[in-house]
Each structure stands twice: as structure tokens, then as C-alpha cells.
Amino acid sequence: MELSGAEIVWECLIREGVDLVFGYPGGAILPTYDTLSSYPQIHHVLTRHEQGAAHMADGYARATGRVGVAMATSGPGATNLVTGLATAMLDSSPVVCITGQVPTSVIGHNAFQEADITGVTLPITKHNYLVTSVEELAFSIREAFYIARSGRPGPVLIDLPKDVQTARTEFHYPTDEIRLPGYQPVPTAPEEKINRARTLIRSAERPVILAGRGVLLSGAVAELREFAERTETPVGLTLLGKGCFPEDHPLCLGMMGMHGTGEANHTVQEADLLLAFGMRFDDRVTGNLATYAPKARKIHIDIDPSEIDKNVEVEVGIAGDLRQTLTDLLAGLEPIEHGDWIKRITRWRDESEERELLNQVLTSPQLKAAEVVHDLWTLTGGNAITVTDVGQHQMWVAQYYAHSPEHALITSGGMGTMGFGLPGGIGAAMGRPGDEVWVVVGDGGFQMTLAELATAVQEQVKVNIALINNGYLGMVRQWQELFYEKRYNATPMVSPDFCALAAAYGIPAVRVSERSQIEAAVRRAQDHTAGPFLIEFVVEQHDVVFPMVPAGSDLHDMIRRPINGPGREKEIQS
């Protein structure tokens, strides 16, 4: 059948299994939007900003495992997607963005609302396309989805000139297997490297597993647990790896790195073997590379060969699917015991427990954000999808909310994008409408994308918003307190009355300032099923996320919470 380029877009999306698109129309993409009404199979969500559309597609992708789709017009519409694309790129999220472009006859002439979006996004997408012929369009879309979801997932952008959208051609959806020269999405792990890894594993006395988002992406949760239990190896989690290993398991060390647990960081520094599974040795995990895990040999398994030896040189680097590689490793491994090593780690864990905020005698009556997150975890039974923004509250969620594979943490890790939380949560809630979804945001990041409250209202999205309000850009203020002699320049923040703001959108809201009020507020939010609900938690302004490894410092040089009371003095534990 003969179709226009605009019709081909929707036909291809349907064949790729898409039933939800987040977007914002404009002149250069209008031909495509004009044909949308002919495709009732696809529900379009009108966002209030293109950045919101990109984050919603990302949140949807992380919550469902499917490709998230965002759409925008040319020029500013396309450039407003950039932050969302960069966020998805660093966190390996499968997203396809389709942008309108000026007609091919005026590309390069600075036409109205023209921007070289393929040039702009080349470093922050897995691949991108400028489609200049309607005959190429169907194959480009199919290829884009294949690239986005295969191997290490990531974002792909398709730039579509207006005349290509209106041009017509005979439509045939491509069904042949896609083969791209030079692109091997799933490398095969050589048996020789598997054998070398087994040898190191058998000889290790103090091993530790570093588990990242790749465990979740590869579906290797069961294999990771079997490996850890068979070899009696403790497991530390990256921020995006939370959920891939039970946090109540005796072998779980919790999160590692800058705001990781004391036992996780000490274990890494004292280990004689690091097993890095689906993680990329981010600087927030390693601290000073010159002193990182100085006693350990290292095995790194990742689907992306470019990550091997990129940040940390390893003895055995295996490029391959993590689930399959762990299956191959387990096939030749007998049970191994590390009782003395586990006892040593237990002493570090006990010492960390003494420093734990919730085990302290608190002298201040002011509500603590950690109390909010802990009680939220308790009241949801740990069965909520939590989507955070970026800042102190993000770290408290990582520390005090135990996640599962079904309800893994959704957050901006690599890019650290303030403003991700609310739109990311809307996308997650629309992808998993039967699940309880909590968006945990700070007063700073929330105000960057709060216009998406209107999107949640228009779509009647059931999403609960826990707003942690401390009157500051909290994480920046923390750095100023600890490293800049308390010069709080540009961090105190005047905010609106958030409950009144919610009311202006027709959203019910409640303010909480005492711990005794938390349960009733959370229950009200849970019982409200007709759209979003907001709780403003007014918390202590000068709280600090402990532990903390200063940027670029040795991983074992943690600023720890003093054991006796919630004081603010610096205590370095080497």
C-alpha cells in the first residue's frame, strides 16, 4: 500500500510493539501528528516540555524493559530532548526519539527552527539518523529499534525532514534479519577466559562481587545469587544495580562508593579478587583510582567491550552477555567457603550499624529525611517502584529503601540529572499501571520539571510524590558545609507553597513535619486512586548524607557519622 512518510512512522511503531508515545507537537513534525488520529492503537501523552517527554520515555523503558518513545519538533523542540538522551545514554536505557526537521531543500541554510540535531546528539546517542528519503524511512525505524534494545541498550534518534513526512511511497515493513557491519551486540565469551576466571575464583581468599545494572538488563538475578552462594562471595551494589541482589541476604554489602556502606567500601579495599558484573567502574564507585582495590586481582564481565580496561585495568576481561557468562562459569565451579573473610566483614557491618542514624539517640525533634524513606519502605512493604530525582534524597532512598528485581530503583545515575524524578515517575507509572509508584524528589530538582504535574493530571496517572523539602540545594549545601567552610552561596532556596501549588493543579496534598504524621499521610496517598497525590515532608535543613567519600579521595577515607550522637564534626575512618 502507498503511504506518506507520516503514516509510515505510525505503522512502523505499531509493528515494533509501541502503544504509548510521549511528545510535544510543532510545525516540523505536524504532518506526523496530523495522521495520529488514524492510529488509535497508539496513545499519545502530551507533555509540558520536551525534556519531560524524554524522561518519561526513559522511565517507561526502565520500568517495563520495552523501548520508550518520545517525539518532538525541530530546533528547540529537538534540543530540549538532549538532556534526556544523555541521561538514557549513560544509564543504558532503550529510548527512540523522533524529531521533525526542516525540509531537505533548506537544511544547512539556518531555516526557521533548524538545528543540526544529529550533530548535537552524536556523542550522547547509541546511533542517530537523518532520513532524507521516504523510501529509507521504514528500514531506518526498524533498525533504530533494533539498535536501541539489542546488546547494551541505549537511545537512538531519528531526524525526519518535513518533506519526507509528506512524501509518499509503497510501504513494505522490513522483516529480514538486521545485520550491521561492525556491530556485534552480544559478543561471545571465549572459553579460555572463562577458564582463567575460574582459576582466579578458586584461588581467592577475600573475593567480592561488584554488581551493576547489567545484572538486571541481562536477566541474571538468579545466576548472580547462585554464584554468590556457591562461592560464598559478598556482593556490593552500584546505585543502578540496586534490586539485583536481595538486600536482606547475609552476603549483601549494600551500596558501594561515595555514599556506600562502610562494610562495602572496606571490603573492596581489602579484597584480593574483584568480580565486576555488569558495571563500569564509575568514579563515584571507585574514588581515587590510584588507590582503588590495591590488593585485588580483577575480573570484569560486561556486554560492552569498550568498558573493559577503560577505567580500571583487569586481569581477565570478558565481553559477553552476563547471564550466559555466569551460567558458563557456574558449570565448572564447585562450592567454595570463605568463612574467615565473612567474619571480618561482619565486624565492619556491626561497626556501621553503630553509626547508623536510625540507631542513634536523636536530640533534635526535626524530621529526618532518612526517617521518611525508611518509613516509606516499611509502609509499602518494599513493593513500590521508587523513582528519584538527584541529590541527598536520592542517596537516602538508595540507603534506606531495599529494592527488588521487580521494583528496582529508577534514577539518573551516570548523568545525575536534576528534574528526572517527576517525569521519569510518570513514565514508569504509565508503563506499570498496576504497581505502586513513589516519586521521591527534592525541592530543587522538583521545580525544574514540576510543569509535568499537569501531564499527570491530564492523564490521571496514579503516582505518589514524596517531596523532601529542606529549603536548600541539599547536596551542594552538604559539600559547602564539609569542604567550603560553610559558605552557602546560591544554595538557600525560596520555594512556593507546594501544597497550594498542588491544589492549583487539582492534586490533593498534605504537609508532614513530624515522624508521627508519616503513616497517616502515606496511607492517604495510597488510598487515593484518582490521579497523583503529593506529600511535602519538611525535614531538617542541615542534615548530611553519611558515609561520604570526598570526590577523588581514597575509597577507604570515608567521612562517617560519629557513633555518639548526630554531631557534625568530621571523622575520618581510614
Coordinates of C-alpha atoms in Angstrom, one line a residue:
M1 CA 0.0 0.0 0.0
E2 CA 1.1 3.5 -0.7
L3 CA 1.6 5.7 2.4
S4 CA 3.0 9.0 3.4
G5 CA 6.2 9.2 5.5
A6 CA 4.0 10.3 8.4
E7 CA 1.8 7.3 8.1
I8 CA 4.8 5.0 7.8
V9 CA 6.1 6.3 11.2
W10 CA 2.9 5.1 13.0
E11 CA 2.7 1.9 11.0
C12 CA 6.3 1.0 12.0
L13 CA 5.8 2.0 15.6
I14 CA 2.8 -0.4 15.9
R15 CA 4.8 -3.2 14.4
E16 CA 7.5 -2.6 16.9
G17 CA 5.0 -3.1 19.7
V18 CA 4.6 0.6 20.6
D19 CA 1.3 1.7 22.2
L20 CA 2.5 4.8 24.1
V21 CA 4.3 7.8 22.8
F22 CA 5.3 10.9 24.8
G23 CA 5.7 14.1 22.9
Y24 CA 5.1 17.7 22.1
P25 CA 4.0 18.8 18.6
G26 CA 5.3 21.6 16.4
G27 CA 5.4 22.8 12.8
A28 CA 8.2 20.5 11.5
I29 CA 6.6 17.3 13.0
L30 CA 3.0 18.4 12.3
P31 CA 2.4 16.1 9.3
T32 CA 3.1 13.1 11.5
Y33 CA 0.8 14.4 14.3
D34 CA -1.9 15.1 11.7
T35 CA -2.2 11.4 10.9
L36 CA -2.1 10.2 14.5
S37 CA -5.9 10.1 14.8
S38 CA -5.9 7.3 12.2
Y39 CA -3.9 5.1 14.6
P40 CA -6.0 4.6 17.8
Q41 CA -3.7 1.7 18.8
I42 CA -1.2 4.3 20.0
H43 CA -1.9 6.6 22.9
H44 CA -0.1 9.9 22.8
V45 CA 0.8 11.7 26.0
L46 CA 1.1 15.5 25.7
T47 CA 3.9 16.5 28.0
R48 CA 4.6 20.1 29.1
H49 CA 8.2 20.2 27.9
E50 CA 10.2 18.0 25.5
Q51 CA 12.7 17.2 28.3
G52 CA 9.7 15.7 30.2
A53 CA 8.9 13.6 27.2
A54 CA 12.4 12.2 27.0
H55 CA 12.5 11.4 30.7
M56 CA 9.0 9.8 30.6
A57 CA 10.1 7.6 27.7
D58 CA 13.2 6.7 29.8
G59 CA 11.2 5.9 33.0
Y60 CA 8.8 3.9 30.9
A61 CA 11.7 1.9 29.4
R62 CA 13.3 1.2 32.7
A63 CA 10.0 0.1 34.4
T64 CA 8.9 -2.2 31.5
G65 CA 12.0 -3.3 29.7
R66 CA 10.4 -2.1 26.4
V67 CA 11.7 0.7 24.2
G68 CA 10.3 4.1 25.3
V69 CA 9.4 6.6 22.5
A70 CA 9.5 10.4 22.6
M71 CA 8.6 12.8 19.8
A72 CA 9.3 16.5 19.2
T73 CA 9.5 19.1 16.6
S74 CA 12.7 20.7 15.1
G75 CA 15.0 23.3 16.6
P76 CA 14.2 24.0 20.2
G77 CA 11.9 21.0 20.4
A78 CA 14.7 18.7 19.4
T79 CA 17.4 20.3 21.5
N80 CA 15.1 20.1 24.5
L81 CA 15.4 16.4 24.3
V82 CA 19.2 16.5 24.7
T83 CA 19.4 16.2 28.5
G84 CA 17.0 13.2 28.4
L85 CA 19.1 11.5 25.7
A86 CA 22.3 12.0 27.6
T87 CA 20.6 10.6 30.7
A88 CA 19.4 7.5 28.9
M89 CA 22.8 7.0 27.2
L90 CA 24.8 6.9 30.4
D91 CA 22.3 4.6 32.1
S92 CA 21.8 2.2 29.1
S93 CA 18.1 2.9 28.7
P94 CA 16.4 1.9 25.4
V95 CA 14.8 5.0 24.0
V96 CA 13.9 6.1 20.5
C97 CA 13.3 9.8 19.9
I98 CA 11.7 11.0 16.6
T99 CA 12.2 14.7 15.7
G100 CA 10.8 16.8 13.0
Q101 CA 13.3 18.7 10.8
V102 CA 13.0 21.5 8.2
P103 CA 12.6 20.3 4.6
T104 CA 15.6 18.8 3.0
S105 CA 15.8 21.7 0.5
V106 CA 16.7 24.2 3.2
I107 CA 18.8 22.1 5.6
G108 CA 22.0 23.9 6.2
H109 CA 20.5 27.3 5.4
N110 CA 19.6 28.3 9.0
A111 CA 16.0 28.0 8.2
F112 CA 13.4 28.8 10.9
Q113 CA 13.7 26.4 13.8
E114 CA 16.5 24.4 12.2
A115 CA 19.1 22.7 14.4
D116 CA 21.7 20.1 13.4
I117 CA 20.2 17.6 16.0
T118 CA 22.1 14.6 14.6
G119 CA 25.4 16.5 15.0
V120 CA 24.4 17.7 18.5
T121 CA 23.4 14.2 19.7
L122 CA 26.1 12.2 18.1
P123 CA 28.1 11.8 21.3
I124 CA 25.0 11.1 23.5
T125 CA 23.2 8.5 21.5
K126 CA 24.0 4.9 20.6
H127 CA 23.2 5.9 17.0
N128 CA 21.2 8.5 15.1
Y129 CA 19.7 9.1 11.6
L130 CA 18.8 11.9 9.3
V131 CA 16.3 10.3 7.0
T132 CA 16.4 12.2 3.6
S133 CA 14.3 9.8 1.6
V134 CA 10.9 8.4 2.3
E135 CA 12.0 5.0 0.8
E136 CA 14.6 4.7 3.6
L137 CA 12.2 5.5 6.4
A138 CA 10.7 2.1 7.4
F139 CA 14.1 0.4 7.4
S140 CA 15.6 3.3 9.5
I141 CA 12.9 3.0 12.1
R142 CA 13.2 -0.8 12.3
E143 CA 17.0 -0.5 12.6
A144 CA 16.7 2.2 15.2
F145 CA 14.6 -0.1 17.5
Y146 CA 16.9 -3.0 16.9
I147 CA 19.9 -0.9 18.0
A148 CA 18.1 0.6 21.0
R149 CA 17.1 -2.7 22.5
S150 CA 20.0 -5.0 21.5
G151 CA 23.3 -5.6 23.2
R152 CA 23.9 -2.8 25.7
P153 CA 20.7 -0.8 25.4
G154 CA 20.7 2.9 24.6
P155 CA 19.0 5.9 23.0
V156 CA 18.6 6.3 19.2
L157 CA 17.4 9.5 17.5
I158 CA 15.6 9.7 14.1
D159 CA 15.5 13.1 12.5
L160 CA 12.7 13.4 9.9
P161 CA 12.5 16.3 7.5
K162 CA 9.1 17.7 6.9
D163 CA 9.1 16.9 3.1
V164 CA 10.0 13.3 3.9
Q165 CA 6.9 13.1 6.1
T166 CA 4.6 14.3 3.3
A167 CA 6.3 12.3 0.5
R168 CA 4.6 9.0 -0.5
T169 CA 5.9 5.6 -1.3
E170 CA 4.9 1.9 -1.4
F171 CA 5.1 0.7 2.2
H172 CA 6.6 -2.7 3.0
Y173 CA 7.6 -3.3 6.6
P174 CA 11.1 -4.8 6.5
T175 CA 11.2 -8.3 8.1
D176 CA 14.6 -9.5 7.2
E177 CA 17.1 -10.1 9.9
I178 CA 19.1 -7.0 10.6
R179 CA 22.9 -7.3 10.2
L180 CA 25.0 -4.2 10.7
P181 CA 28.7 -4.2 9.6
G182 CA 30.9 -3.9 12.7
Y183 CA 28.0 -4.2 15.2
Q184 CA 28.1 -7.3 17.3
P185 CA 25.5 -6.7 20.0
V186 CA 26.3 -9.8 22.1
P187 CA 30.0 -10.8 22.0
T188 CA 30.8 -14.5 22.7
A189 CA 32.9 -15.0 25.8
P190 CA 36.0 -17.1 24.9
E191 CA 36.3 -20.4 26.8
E192 CA 39.9 -19.6 27.6
K193 CA 38.9 -16.5 29.5
I194 CA 36.2 -18.4 31.3
N195 CA 38.8 -20.9 32.5
R196 CA 41.2 -18.2 33.6
A197 CA 38.4 -16.6 35.6
R198 CA 37.6 -19.9 37.3
T199 CA 41.2 -20.3 38.3
L200 CA 41.3 -16.8 39.9
I201 CA 38.0 -17.5 41.7
R202 CA 39.2 -20.8 43.1
S203 CA 42.4 -19.3 44.4
A204 CA 40.8 -16.2 46.0
E205 CA 40.6 -15.9 49.8
R206 CA 38.9 -12.5 50.0
P207 CA 36.6 -12.1 46.9
V208 CA 33.9 -9.6 46.4
I209 CA 31.3 -9.1 43.7
L210 CA 30.5 -5.7 42.3
A211 CA 27.0 -5.9 40.8
G212 CA 25.7 -3.2 38.5
R213 CA 22.7 -2.5 36.3
G214 CA 23.9 -5.1 33.7
V215 CA 22.7 -7.8 36.1
L216 CA 19.1 -6.5 35.7
L217 CA 19.4 -5.8 32.0
S218 CA 20.7 -9.3 31.2
G219 CA 18.2 -11.0 33.5
A220 CA 21.0 -12.6 35.5
V221 CA 19.5 -12.1 39.0
A222 CA 19.1 -15.8 39.7
E223 CA 22.6 -16.6 38.3
L224 CA 24.2 -13.9 40.5
R225 CA 22.6 -15.2 43.6
E226 CA 23.6 -18.8 42.8
F227 CA 27.2 -17.7 42.1
A228 CA 27.4 -15.7 45.3
E229 CA 26.0 -18.5 47.5
R230 CA 28.0 -21.3 45.8
T231 CA 31.3 -19.4 46.2
E232 CA 30.4 -17.6 49.5
T233 CA 31.2 -14.3 48.0
P234 CA 29.8 -11.0 49.4
V235 CA 28.0 -8.7 46.9
G236 CA 28.3 -4.9 46.7
L237 CA 25.8 -2.9 44.6
T238 CA 26.2 0.1 42.4
L239 CA 23.4 2.7 42.6
L240 CA 21.8 1.4 39.4
G241 CA 22.4 -2.2 40.5
K242 CA 20.1 -1.9 43.5
G243 CA 17.5 -4.6 43.2
C244 CA 19.7 -7.2 41.5
F245 CA 20.6 -8.9 44.8
P246 CA 18.4 -9.2 48.0
E247 CA 19.5 -6.6 50.4
D248 CA 18.5 -8.7 53.4
H249 CA 20.8 -11.5 52.2
P250 CA 23.7 -12.1 54.6
L251 CA 26.1 -11.8 51.7
C252 CA 24.8 -8.4 50.7
L253 CA 27.1 -5.4 51.5
G254 CA 24.6 -2.8 50.3
M255 CA 25.7 0.1 48.0
M256 CA 29.4 0.8 47.5
G257 CA 31.2 4.0 46.6
M258 CA 30.9 7.7 47.5
H259 CA 27.8 7.2 49.7
G260 CA 28.1 3.5 50.1
T261 CA 28.2 1.5 53.3
G262 CA 31.4 1.2 55.4
E263 CA 31.4 -2.6 55.0
A264 CA 31.1 -2.4 51.2
N265 CA 34.0 0.1 50.8
H266 CA 36.3 -1.7 53.3
T267 CA 35.6 -5.0 51.6
V268 CA 36.6 -3.6 48.2
Q269 CA 39.8 -2.1 49.6
E270 CA 40.8 -5.3 51.4
A271 CA 39.7 -7.9 48.8
D272 CA 42.1 -10.0 46.9
L273 CA 39.7 -10.5 44.0
L274 CA 37.1 -8.2 42.5
L275 CA 34.4 -9.7 40.3
A276 CA 32.8 -6.8 38.4
F277 CA 29.5 -7.9 36.9
G278 CA 27.7 -5.5 34.5
M279 CA 29.2 -2.3 36.0
R280 CA 31.5 0.2 34.5
F281 CA 33.8 1.4 37.4
D282 CA 32.3 4.8 37.6
D283 CA 34.3 7.4 39.5
R284 CA 31.6 7.6 42.2
V285 CA 32.2 3.9 42.8
T286 CA 36.0 3.8 42.7
G287 CA 37.2 7.1 44.3
N288 CA 40.9 7.6 43.7
L289 CA 41.8 5.1 41.0
A290 CA 45.5 5.0 42.2
T291 CA 44.5 3.5 45.5
Y292 CA 41.3 1.6 44.4
A293 CA 41.3 -2.1 45.5
P294 CA 45.1 -2.1 45.7
K295 CA 45.3 -5.8 46.9
A296 CA 42.9 -7.3 44.3
R297 CA 43.1 -9.0 41.0
K298 CA 40.1 -8.2 38.9
I299 CA 37.6 -10.0 36.6
H300 CA 35.3 -7.8 34.6
I301 CA 32.3 -9.1 32.7
D302 CA 30.3 -6.7 30.5
I303 CA 28.4 -6.9 27.3
D304 CA 30.1 -3.7 26.0
P305 CA 33.8 -4.5 25.1
S306 CA 34.6 -0.8 25.3
E307 CA 34.1 -0.8 29.1
I308 CA 36.8 -3.5 29.6
D309 CA 40.0 -1.8 30.8
K310 CA 38.5 1.7 30.2
N311 CA 38.7 2.9 33.8
V312 CA 40.3 0.0 35.7
E313 CA 42.7 -2.4 34.2
V314 CA 41.8 -6.0 34.9
E315 CA 43.5 -9.4 34.8
V316 CA 40.5 -11.1 33.0
G317 CA 38.1 -9.0 30.9
I318 CA 35.2 -10.9 29.4
A319 CA 32.9 -9.2 26.8
G320 CA 29.7 -11.2 26.7
D321 CA 26.1 -11.5 27.9
L322 CA 26.4 -11.6 31.7
R323 CA 23.7 -14.2 32.3
Q324 CA 25.2 -16.6 29.8
T325 CA 28.7 -15.9 31.1
L326 CA 27.7 -16.6 34.7
T327 CA 26.0 -19.8 33.6
D328 CA 29.2 -20.9 31.9
L329 CA 31.3 -20.0 35.0
L330 CA 29.0 -21.9 37.3
A331 CA 29.1 -25.0 35.2
G332 CA 32.7 -25.6 36.3
L333 CA 32.7 -24.3 39.8
E334 CA 32.4 -26.4 42.9
P335 CA 31.2 -24.9 46.3
I336 CA 33.8 -22.6 48.0
E337 CA 33.9 -21.4 51.5
H338 CA 35.3 -18.1 52.8
G339 CA 34.3 -18.2 56.5
D340 CA 37.1 -16.1 57.9
W341 CA 36.5 -13.4 55.3
I342 CA 32.8 -13.3 56.1
K343 CA 33.6 -12.9 59.8
R344 CA 35.9 -10.0 59.1
I345 CA 33.2 -8.3 57.0
T346 CA 30.6 -8.9 59.8
R347 CA 32.8 -6.8 62.2
W348 CA 32.8 -3.9 59.7
R349 CA 29.0 -4.3 59.3
D350 CA 28.5 -4.2 63.0
E351 CA 30.5 -1.0 63.3
S352 CA 28.5 0.5 60.5
E353 CA 25.3 -0.4 62.4
E354 CA 26.5 1.6 65.4
R355 CA 26.9 4.7 63.3
E356 CA 23.5 4.2 61.6
L357 CA 21.3 7.3 62.0
L358 CA 18.2 5.3 62.9
N359 CA 20.2 3.6 65.7
Q360 CA 21.3 6.9 67.3
V361 CA 19.6 8.8 70.1
L362 CA 18.4 11.8 68.3
T363 CA 18.5 15.1 70.2
S364 CA 16.7 17.2 67.5
P365 CA 13.0 16.8 67.1
Q366 CA 13.2 17.9 63.4
L367 CA 12.1 15.2 60.9
K368 CA 14.9 13.5 59.2
A369 CA 14.7 12.5 55.5
A370 CA 16.2 9.1 56.3
E371 CA 13.2 8.5 58.7
V372 CA 10.8 9.4 55.8
V373 CA 12.4 7.0 53.4
H374 CA 12.7 4.2 56.0
D375 CA 9.0 4.6 56.9
L376 CA 8.0 4.7 53.3
W377 CA 9.8 1.4 52.7
T378 CA 8.0 -0.1 55.7
L379 CA 4.6 1.2 54.7
T380 CA 4.9 0.0 51.1
G381 CA 6.3 -3.4 52.2
G382 CA 9.3 -2.7 49.9
N383 CA 6.9 -3.4 47.0
A384 CA 6.8 0.1 45.4
I385 CA 8.6 1.3 42.3
T386 CA 10.7 4.2 43.6
V387 CA 11.8 6.9 41.1
T388 CA 14.0 9.6 42.4
D389 CA 15.4 12.9 41.4
V390 CA 19.1 13.7 42.1
G391 CA 20.6 14.9 45.3
Q392 CA 20.6 14.0 49.0
H393 CA 17.2 12.4 48.9
Q394 CA 18.4 10.1 46.1
M395 CA 21.2 8.8 48.3
W396 CA 18.8 8.3 51.3
V397 CA 16.5 6.3 49.0
A398 CA 19.5 4.2 48.0
Q399 CA 20.5 3.7 51.6
Y400 CA 17.1 3.2 53.3
Y401 CA 14.8 1.6 50.7
A402 CA 15.6 -2.0 49.9
H403 CA 14.7 -2.8 46.3
S404 CA 13.9 -6.0 44.4
P405 CA 14.3 -7.0 40.8
E406 CA 10.5 -6.4 40.3
H407 CA 10.7 -3.0 41.9
A408 CA 14.3 -1.8 41.2
L409 CA 15.3 1.7 41.8
I410 CA 14.8 4.1 38.8
T411 CA 17.1 7.1 39.0
S412 CA 19.5 9.1 36.9
G413 CA 22.9 7.6 37.8
G414 CA 25.6 8.5 35.3
M415 CA 24.3 11.9 34.3
G416 CA 22.9 12.9 37.7
T417 CA 20.0 14.8 36.0
M418 CA 18.0 17.0 38.4
G419 CA 14.4 17.1 37.1
F420 CA 14.4 13.4 36.1
G421 CA 12.2 12.3 39.0
L422 CA 8.7 13.5 38.3
P423 CA 8.6 12.8 34.5
G424 CA 10.5 9.6 35.0
G425 CA 8.0 8.5 37.5
I426 CA 5.1 9.4 35.3
G427 CA 6.6 7.2 32.5
A428 CA 7.2 4.4 34.9
A429 CA 3.6 4.6 36.3
M430 CA 2.1 4.6 32.8
G431 CA 4.2 1.5 31.9
R432 CA 3.3 -0.3 35.1
P433 CA -0.2 0.9 35.9
G434 CA -0.9 -1.9 38.4
D435 CA 2.1 -1.1 40.6
E436 CA 2.5 1.3 43.4
V437 CA 4.8 4.1 42.2
W438 CA 6.5 6.6 44.5
V439 CA 8.4 9.6 43.1
V440 CA 10.9 10.9 45.7
V441 CA 12.1 14.4 44.8
G442 CA 13.9 17.3 46.5
D443 CA 12.6 20.9 46.5
G444 CA 15.3 21.8 44.0
G445 CA 15.0 19.2 41.2
F446 CA 11.2 19.1 41.6
Q447 CA 10.9 22.7 40.5
M448 CA 12.9 22.0 37.3
T449 CA 10.1 19.9 35.8
L450 CA 7.1 20.4 38.0
A451 CA 5.1 21.6 35.0
E452 CA 4.7 17.8 34.3
L453 CA 2.2 17.8 37.2
A454 CA -0.3 18.9 34.5
T455 CA 0.6 15.9 32.4
A456 CA -0.1 13.6 35.3
V457 CA -3.4 15.3 35.9
Q458 CA -4.5 15.2 32.3
E459 CA -3.6 11.5 32.0
Q460 CA -4.9 10.7 35.5
V461 CA -1.6 8.9 36.3
K462 CA -1.7 7.3 39.7
V463 CA 1.7 8.4 41.0
N464 CA 2.6 9.3 44.6
I465 CA 5.0 12.2 45.1
A466 CA 7.2 12.4 48.2
L467 CA 8.7 15.9 48.2
I468 CA 11.7 16.2 50.6
N469 CA 11.8 19.9 51.4
N470 CA 14.9 21.2 53.2
G471 CA 15.0 24.7 51.8
Y472 CA 18.3 24.1 50.1
L473 CA 20.0 22.6 47.1
G474 CA 20.8 19.9 49.7
M475 CA 23.7 18.0 48.2
V476 CA 25.5 21.1 47.1
R477 CA 25.0 22.6 50.5
Q478 CA 26.5 19.5 52.1
W479 CA 29.6 19.9 50.0
Q480 CA 29.7 23.6 51.1
E481 CA 29.5 22.6 54.7
L482 CA 32.2 19.9 54.5
F483 CA 34.6 21.4 52.0
Y484 CA 33.9 25.1 51.6
E485 CA 33.9 26.3 55.2
K486 CA 30.1 26.7 55.2
R487 CA 29.9 29.4 52.6
Y488 CA 26.4 28.6 51.4
N489 CA 26.5 30.6 48.2
A490 CA 23.5 30.1 45.9
T491 CA 22.1 27.1 47.7
P492 CA 19.4 28.5 50.1
M493 CA 16.1 28.2 48.1
V494 CA 12.8 30.0 48.4
S495 CA 10.0 27.7 47.2
P496 CA 6.3 28.1 46.6
D497 CA 3.7 26.7 49.0
F498 CA 3.9 23.2 47.5
C499 CA 0.5 22.1 48.8
A500 CA -1.1 25.2 47.4
L501 CA 0.7 24.6 44.1
A502 CA -0.6 21.0 44.0
A503 CA -4.1 22.3 44.7
A504 CA -3.8 24.7 41.7
Y505 CA -3.4 21.6 39.6
G506 CA -6.3 19.8 41.3
I507 CA -3.9 17.5 43.1
P508 CA -4.6 16.6 46.8
A509 CA -1.7 17.2 49.1
V510 CA -0.6 17.1 52.7
R511 CA 2.3 18.6 54.6
V512 CA 4.2 16.5 57.2
S513 CA 6.8 17.9 59.7
E514 CA 6.8 15.2 62.4
R515 CA 7.5 11.5 62.1
S516 CA 4.3 10.6 63.9
Q517 CA 2.4 12.1 60.9
I518 CA 4.1 9.9 58.2
E519 CA 1.9 6.8 58.3
A520 CA -1.4 8.7 58.0
A521 CA -0.1 10.7 55.1
V522 CA 1.3 7.7 53.2
R523 CA -2.0 5.8 53.7
R524 CA -4.0 8.7 52.4
A525 CA -1.8 8.7 49.3
Q526 CA -2.2 5.0 48.8
D527 CA -5.9 5.2 49.2
H528 CA -6.2 8.0 46.6
T529 CA -6.6 6.2 43.3
A530 CA -7.8 9.1 41.0
G531 CA -4.5 10.5 39.9
P532 CA -1.5 11.9 41.6
F533 CA -1.1 12.7 45.3
L534 CA 1.7 14.9 46.9
I535 CA 3.2 14.8 50.3
E536 CA 5.5 17.6 51.3
F537 CA 7.9 16.4 54.0
V538 CA 9.5 19.4 55.8
V539 CA 12.8 17.9 57.0
E540 CA 16.0 19.1 58.8
Q541 CA 17.8 21.6 56.7
H542 CA 21.4 20.8 57.6
D543 CA 21.3 17.0 57.5
V544 CA 24.2 15.3 55.8
V545 CA 24.4 12.0 53.9
F546 CA 26.8 9.7 55.7
P547 CA 29.1 8.0 54.9
M548 CA 30.8 10.1 52.3
V549 CA 34.0 9.7 50.3
P550 CA 35.1 13.1 49.1
A551 CA 35.5 13.3 45.4
G552 CA 38.8 11.9 44.2
S553 CA 39.7 10.6 47.7
D554 CA 40.7 7.1 48.6
L555 CA 37.7 4.8 48.9
H556 CA 38.6 3.9 52.5
D557 CA 38.8 7.5 53.6
M558 CA 35.1 7.9 54.5
I559 CA 33.6 10.7 56.4
R560 CA 31.5 8.7 58.9
R561 CA 28.6 9.6 61.2
P562 CA 30.0 9.8 64.8
I563 CA 28.9 6.9 66.9
N564 CA 27.7 9.0 69.8
G565 CA 25.0 11.4 68.6
P566 CA 24.2 13.2 65.4
G567 CA 27.0 15.8 65.6
R568 CA 28.5 17.5 62.6
E569 CA 32.3 17.1 63.2
K570 CA 34.3 15.4 60.5
E571 CA 35.6 12.0 61.5
I572 CA 37.9 10.3 59.0
Q573 CA 37.9 6.5 59.2
S574 CA 40.9 5.1 57.3

